[in-house]
Amino acid sequence: MEEKGSMLLKVVSIIMMVGGIIGAVGSLIYTIVIAAGTAFLSTPEAQEALANNPNNKYVGPVMGLLWVGTILLIAGSVFEIIAGAKGKKNWNNPAMAQTLLVFGIICAVLSVLGNIFFATGGAGVQVISIITGLVLPVLYIIGTVQLKNQA
């Protein structure tokens, strides 16, 4: 007898766990780079250079956007890891489909928001961030719908 469940959910959950870990490492690197930039901007040399630059009023808001984007991407990575683990464990449990669906939606929303803040802050959006942060949650959501339909 074939075991019911969503094979898509199972496979995507495993990939999301790996993507979440990669995202967490990338977010840690972003955090270090942004912290170094923030530290540099507080040096007397940088302050003097900023004082002579008419665009210096944008530095604070841009750094703020990058910090918010980083926090959102860290949260998204954590949710991806948790969602992946829950999906892997419950890929054949239709009773958990609604909970898994919520995790997939949260992952997608955090990814979109994080990428918007990064793009707005001038850091750009990386393709790997979009793939692991948006495409995988969408596939995860499709898998949870398949699982829900088995109930």
PDB file of C-alpha atoms in Angstrom:
ATOM      1  CA  MET A   1       0.000   0.000   0.000  1.00  0.00           C
ATOM      2  CA  GLU A   2       1.353   3.412  -0.988  1.00  0.00           C
ATOM      3  CA  GLU A   3       1.810   5.908   1.815  1.00  0.00           C
ATOM      4  CA  LYS A   4      -0.249   9.059   1.287  1.00  0.00           C
ATOM      5  CA  GLY A   5       1.199  12.494   1.690  1.00  0.00           C
ATOM      6  CA  SER A   6       2.761  15.200  -0.375  1.00  0.00           C
ATOM      7  CA  MET A   7       6.121  14.145  -1.789  1.00  0.00           C
ATOM      8  CA  LEU A   8       6.544  17.739  -2.975  1.00  0.00           C
ATOM      9  CA  LEU A   9       6.201  18.926   0.613  1.00  0.00           C
ATOM     10  CA  LYS A  10       8.733  16.366   1.807  1.00  0.00           C
ATOM     11  CA  VAL A  11      11.359  17.284  -0.805  1.00  0.00           C
ATOM     12  CA  VAL A  12      10.840  21.053  -0.531  1.00  0.00           C
ATOM     13  CA  SER A  13      11.008  20.819   3.280  1.00  0.00           C
ATOM     14  CA  ILE A  14      14.464  19.269   3.092  1.00  0.00           C
ATOM     15  CA  ILE A  15      15.615  21.907   0.610  1.00  0.00           C
ATOM     16  CA  MET A  16      14.127  24.665   2.803  1.00  0.00           C
ATOM     17  CA  MET A  17      16.101  23.456   5.808  1.00  0.00           C
ATOM     18  CA  VAL A  18      19.302  23.663   3.778  1.00  0.00           C
ATOM     19  CA  GLY A  19      18.241  27.016   2.278  1.00  0.00           C
ATOM     20  CA  GLY A  20      17.414  28.345   5.733  1.00  0.00           C
ATOM     21  CA  ILE A  21      20.853  27.401   6.998  1.00  0.00           C
ATOM     22  CA  ILE A  22      22.497  29.030   3.972  1.00  0.00           C
ATOM     23  CA  GLY A  23      20.306  32.092   4.485  1.00  0.00           C
ATOM     24  CA  ALA A  24      21.265  32.287   8.151  1.00  0.00           C
ATOM     25  CA  VAL A  25      24.971  32.167   7.247  1.00  0.00           C
ATOM     26  CA  GLY A  26      24.440  34.827   4.564  1.00  0.00           C
ATOM     27  CA  SER A  27      22.529  36.982   7.032  1.00  0.00           C
ATOM     28  CA  LEU A  28      25.368  36.634   9.509  1.00  0.00           C
ATOM     29  CA  ILE A  29      27.786  37.842   6.826  1.00  0.00           C
ATOM     30  CA  TYR A  30      25.460  40.780   6.039  1.00  0.00           C
ATOM     31  CA  THR A  31      25.331  41.585   9.751  1.00  0.00           C
ATOM     32  CA  ILE A  32      29.129  41.661   9.981  1.00  0.00           C
ATOM     33  CA  VAL A  33      29.454  43.834   6.866  1.00  0.00           C
ATOM     34  CA  ILE A  34      26.752  46.261   7.974  1.00  0.00           C
ATOM     35  CA  ALA A  35      28.229  46.437  11.482  1.00  0.00           C
ATOM     36  CA  ALA A  36      31.649  47.182   9.988  1.00  0.00           C
ATOM     37  CA  GLY A  37      30.113  49.874   7.790  1.00  0.00           C
ATOM     38  CA  THR A  38      28.304  51.377  10.749  1.00  0.00           C
ATOM     39  CA  ALA A  39      31.526  51.363  12.790  1.00  0.00           C
ATOM     40  CA  PHE A  40      33.437  52.964   9.920  1.00  0.00           C
ATOM     41  CA  LEU A  41      30.827  55.685   9.499  1.00  0.00           C
ATOM     42  CA  SER A  42      31.262  56.675  13.132  1.00  0.00           C
ATOM     43  CA  THR A  43      35.014  57.346  12.747  1.00  0.00           C
ATOM     44  CA  PRO A  44      36.189  60.976  12.661  1.00  0.00           C
ATOM     45  CA  GLU A  45      37.530  60.545   9.116  1.00  0.00           C
ATOM     46  CA  ALA A  46      34.203  59.295   7.809  1.00  0.00           C
ATOM     47  CA  GLN A  47      32.305  61.980   9.710  1.00  0.00           C
ATOM     48  CA  GLU A  48      34.527  64.639   8.132  1.00  0.00           C
ATOM     49  CA  ALA A  49      34.004  63.186   4.660  1.00  0.00           C
ATOM     50  CA  LEU A  50      30.244  63.024   5.253  1.00  0.00           C
ATOM     51  CA  ALA A  51      30.195  66.625   6.454  1.00  0.00           C
ATOM     52  CA  ASN A  52      31.563  67.704   3.054  1.00  0.00           C
ATOM     53  CA  ASN A  53      29.067  65.599   1.094  1.00  0.00           C
ATOM     54  CA  PRO A  54      25.620  67.026   0.324  1.00  0.00           C
ATOM     55  CA  ASN A  55      24.156  63.503   0.160  1.00  0.00           C
ATOM     56  CA  ASN A  56      25.157  62.649   3.731  1.00  0.00           C
ATOM     57  CA  LYS A  57      21.545  62.921   4.895  1.00  0.00           C
ATOM     58  CA  TYR A  58      20.859  59.581   3.168  1.00  0.00           C
ATOM     59  CA  VAL A  59      23.505  57.552   4.991  1.00  0.00           C
ATOM     60  CA  GLY A  60      21.523  57.015   8.199  1.00  0.00           C
ATOM     61  CA  PRO A  61      18.280  55.958   6.518  1.00  0.00           C
ATOM     62  CA  VAL A  62      20.117  53.635   4.120  1.00  0.00           C
ATOM     63  CA  MET A  63      21.939  51.937   6.992  1.00  0.00           C
ATOM     64  CA  GLY A  64      18.621  51.635   8.820  1.00  0.00           C
ATOM     65  CA  LEU A  65      17.012  49.956   5.813  1.00  0.00           C
ATOM     66  CA  LEU A  66      19.923  47.527   5.572  1.00  0.00           C
ATOM     67  CA  TRP A  67      19.623  46.676   9.284  1.00  0.00           C
ATOM     68  CA  VAL A  68      15.865  46.087   9.007  1.00  0.00           C
ATOM     69  CA  GLY A  69      16.397  43.965   5.895  1.00  0.00           C
ATOM     70  CA  THR A  70      19.019  41.889   7.687  1.00  0.00           C
ATOM     71  CA  ILE A  71      16.748  41.313  10.684  1.00  0.00           C
ATOM     72  CA  LEU A  72      13.913  40.238   8.388  1.00  0.00           C
ATOM     73  CA  LEU A  73      16.195  37.876   6.467  1.00  0.00           C
ATOM     74  CA  ILE A  74      17.456  36.335   9.729  1.00  0.00           C
ATOM     75  CA  ALA A  75      13.865  35.835  10.888  1.00  0.00           C
ATOM     76  CA  GLY A  76      12.989  34.367   7.493  1.00  0.00           C
ATOM     77  CA  SER A  77      15.914  31.950   7.690  1.00  0.00           C
ATOM     78  CA  VAL A  78      14.849  30.791  11.144  1.00  0.00           C
ATOM     79  CA  PHE A  79      11.265  30.295   9.955  1.00  0.00           C
ATOM     80  CA  GLU A  80      12.520  28.384   6.880  1.00  0.00           C
ATOM     81  CA  ILE A  81      14.493  25.996   9.072  1.00  0.00           C
ATOM     82  CA  ILE A  82      11.523  25.468  11.402  1.00  0.00           C
ATOM     83  CA  ALA A  83       9.038  25.145   8.522  1.00  0.00           C
ATOM     84  CA  GLY A  84      11.353  22.698   6.758  1.00  0.00           C
ATOM     85  CA  ALA A  85      11.703  20.551   9.864  1.00  0.00           C
ATOM     86  CA  LYS A  86       7.940  20.570  10.497  1.00  0.00           C
ATOM     87  CA  GLY A  87       7.201  19.814   6.838  1.00  0.00           C
ATOM     88  CA  LYS A  88       9.697  16.939   6.767  1.00  0.00           C
ATOM     89  CA  LYS A  89       8.176  15.491   9.929  1.00  0.00           C
ATOM     90  CA  ASN A  90       4.532  15.952   8.879  1.00  0.00           C
ATOM     91  CA  TRP A  91       4.607  15.541   5.079  1.00  0.00           C
ATOM     92  CA  ASN A  92       2.057  12.733   5.379  1.00  0.00           C
ATOM     93  CA  ASN A  93      -0.130  14.177   8.188  1.00  0.00           C
ATOM     94  CA  PRO A  94      -3.113  16.059   6.706  1.00  0.00           C
ATOM     95  CA  ALA A  95      -4.105  17.290  10.191  1.00  0.00           C
ATOM     96  CA  MET A  96      -0.956  19.486  10.216  1.00  0.00           C
ATOM     97  CA  ALA A  97      -1.551  20.975   6.745  1.00  0.00           C
ATOM     98  CA  GLN A  98      -3.076  24.226   8.038  1.00  0.00           C
ATOM     99  CA  THR A  99      -0.165  24.833  10.442  1.00  0.00           C
ATOM    100  CA  LEU A 100       2.351  24.090   7.702  1.00  0.00           C
ATOM    101  CA  LEU A 101       0.507  26.438   5.362  1.00  0.00           C
ATOM    102  CA  VAL A 102       0.885  29.276   7.889  1.00  0.00           C
ATOM    103  CA  PHE A 103       4.637  28.601   8.156  1.00  0.00           C
ATOM    104  CA  GLY A 104       4.959  28.696   4.355  1.00  0.00           C
ATOM    105  CA  ILE A 105       3.120  32.016   4.153  1.00  0.00           C
ATOM    106  CA  ILE A 106       5.246  33.535   6.940  1.00  0.00           C
ATOM    107  CA  CYS A 107       8.438  32.443   5.142  1.00  0.00           C
ATOM    108  CA  ALA A 108       7.294  33.989   1.862  1.00  0.00           C
ATOM    109  CA  VAL A 109       6.225  37.280   3.501  1.00  0.00           C
ATOM    110  CA  LEU A 110       9.473  37.651   5.480  1.00  0.00           C
ATOM    111  CA  SER A 111      11.499  36.977   2.339  1.00  0.00           C
ATOM    112  CA  VAL A 112       9.623  39.540   0.268  1.00  0.00           C
ATOM    113  CA  LEU A 113       9.883  42.183   3.001  1.00  0.00           C
ATOM    114  CA  GLY A 114      13.586  41.483   3.620  1.00  0.00           C
ATOM    115  CA  ASN A 115      14.407  41.712  -0.078  1.00  0.00           C
ATOM    116  CA  ILE A 116      12.408  44.945  -0.412  1.00  0.00           C
ATOM    117  CA  PHE A 117      14.366  46.545   2.440  1.00  0.00           C
ATOM    118  CA  PHE A 118      17.663  45.369   0.970  1.00  0.00           C
ATOM    119  CA  ALA A 119      16.804  46.636  -2.501  1.00  0.00           C
ATOM    120  CA  THR A 120      15.568  49.954  -1.088  1.00  0.00           C
ATOM    121  CA  GLY A 121      18.776  50.271   0.939  1.00  0.00           C
ATOM    122  CA  GLY A 122      20.816  49.933  -2.238  1.00  0.00           C
ATOM    123  CA  ALA A 123      22.190  46.469  -1.483  1.00  0.00           C
ATOM    124  CA  GLY A 124      20.315  44.838  -4.338  1.00  0.00           C
ATOM    125  CA  VAL A 125      18.561  41.496  -4.280  1.00  0.00           C
ATOM    126  CA  GLN A 126      20.434  38.274  -4.822  1.00  0.00           C
ATOM    127  CA  VAL A 127      18.933  35.500  -6.931  1.00  0.00           C
ATOM    128  CA  ILE A 128      19.736  32.838  -4.318  1.00  0.00           C
ATOM    129  CA  SER A 129      17.840  34.873  -1.726  1.00  0.00           C
ATOM    130  CA  ILE A 130      14.790  34.993  -3.966  1.00  0.00           C
ATOM    131  CA  ILE A 131      14.979  31.262  -4.743  1.00  0.00           C
ATOM    132  CA  THR A 132      15.405  30.052  -1.175  1.00  0.00           C
ATOM    133  CA  GLY A 133      13.257  32.794   0.294  1.00  0.00           C
ATOM    134  CA  LEU A 134      10.303  32.932  -2.083  1.00  0.00           C
ATOM    135  CA  VAL A 135      10.162  30.134  -4.653  1.00  0.00           C
ATOM    136  CA  LEU A 136      10.681  27.410  -2.058  1.00  0.00           C
ATOM    137  CA  PRO A 137       7.961  28.720   0.289  1.00  0.00           C
ATOM    138  CA  VAL A 138       5.559  28.892  -2.670  1.00  0.00           C
ATOM    139  CA  LEU A 139       6.330  25.251  -3.524  1.00  0.00           C
ATOM    140  CA  TYR A 140       5.980  24.433   0.189  1.00  0.00           C
ATOM    141  CA  ILE A 141       2.546  26.084   0.189  1.00  0.00           C
ATOM    142  CA  ILE A 142       1.539  24.060  -2.882  1.00  0.00           C
ATOM    143  CA  GLY A 143       2.692  20.906  -1.080  1.00  0.00           C
ATOM    144  CA  THR A 144       0.649  21.778   1.994  1.00  0.00           C
ATOM    145  CA  VAL A 145      -2.432  22.333  -0.175  1.00  0.00           C
ATOM    146  CA  GLN A 146      -1.870  18.884  -1.731  1.00  0.00           C
ATOM    147  CA  LEU A 147      -1.606  17.433   1.761  1.00  0.00           C
ATOM    148  CA  LYS A 148      -4.707  19.294   2.944  1.00  0.00           C
ATOM    149  CA  ASN A 149      -6.706  17.971   0.000  1.00  0.00           C
ATOM    150  CA  GLN A 150      -6.017  14.394   1.169  1.00  0.00           C
ATOM    151  CA  ALA A 151      -7.936  14.950   4.400  1.00  0.00           C
TER     152      ALA A 151
END
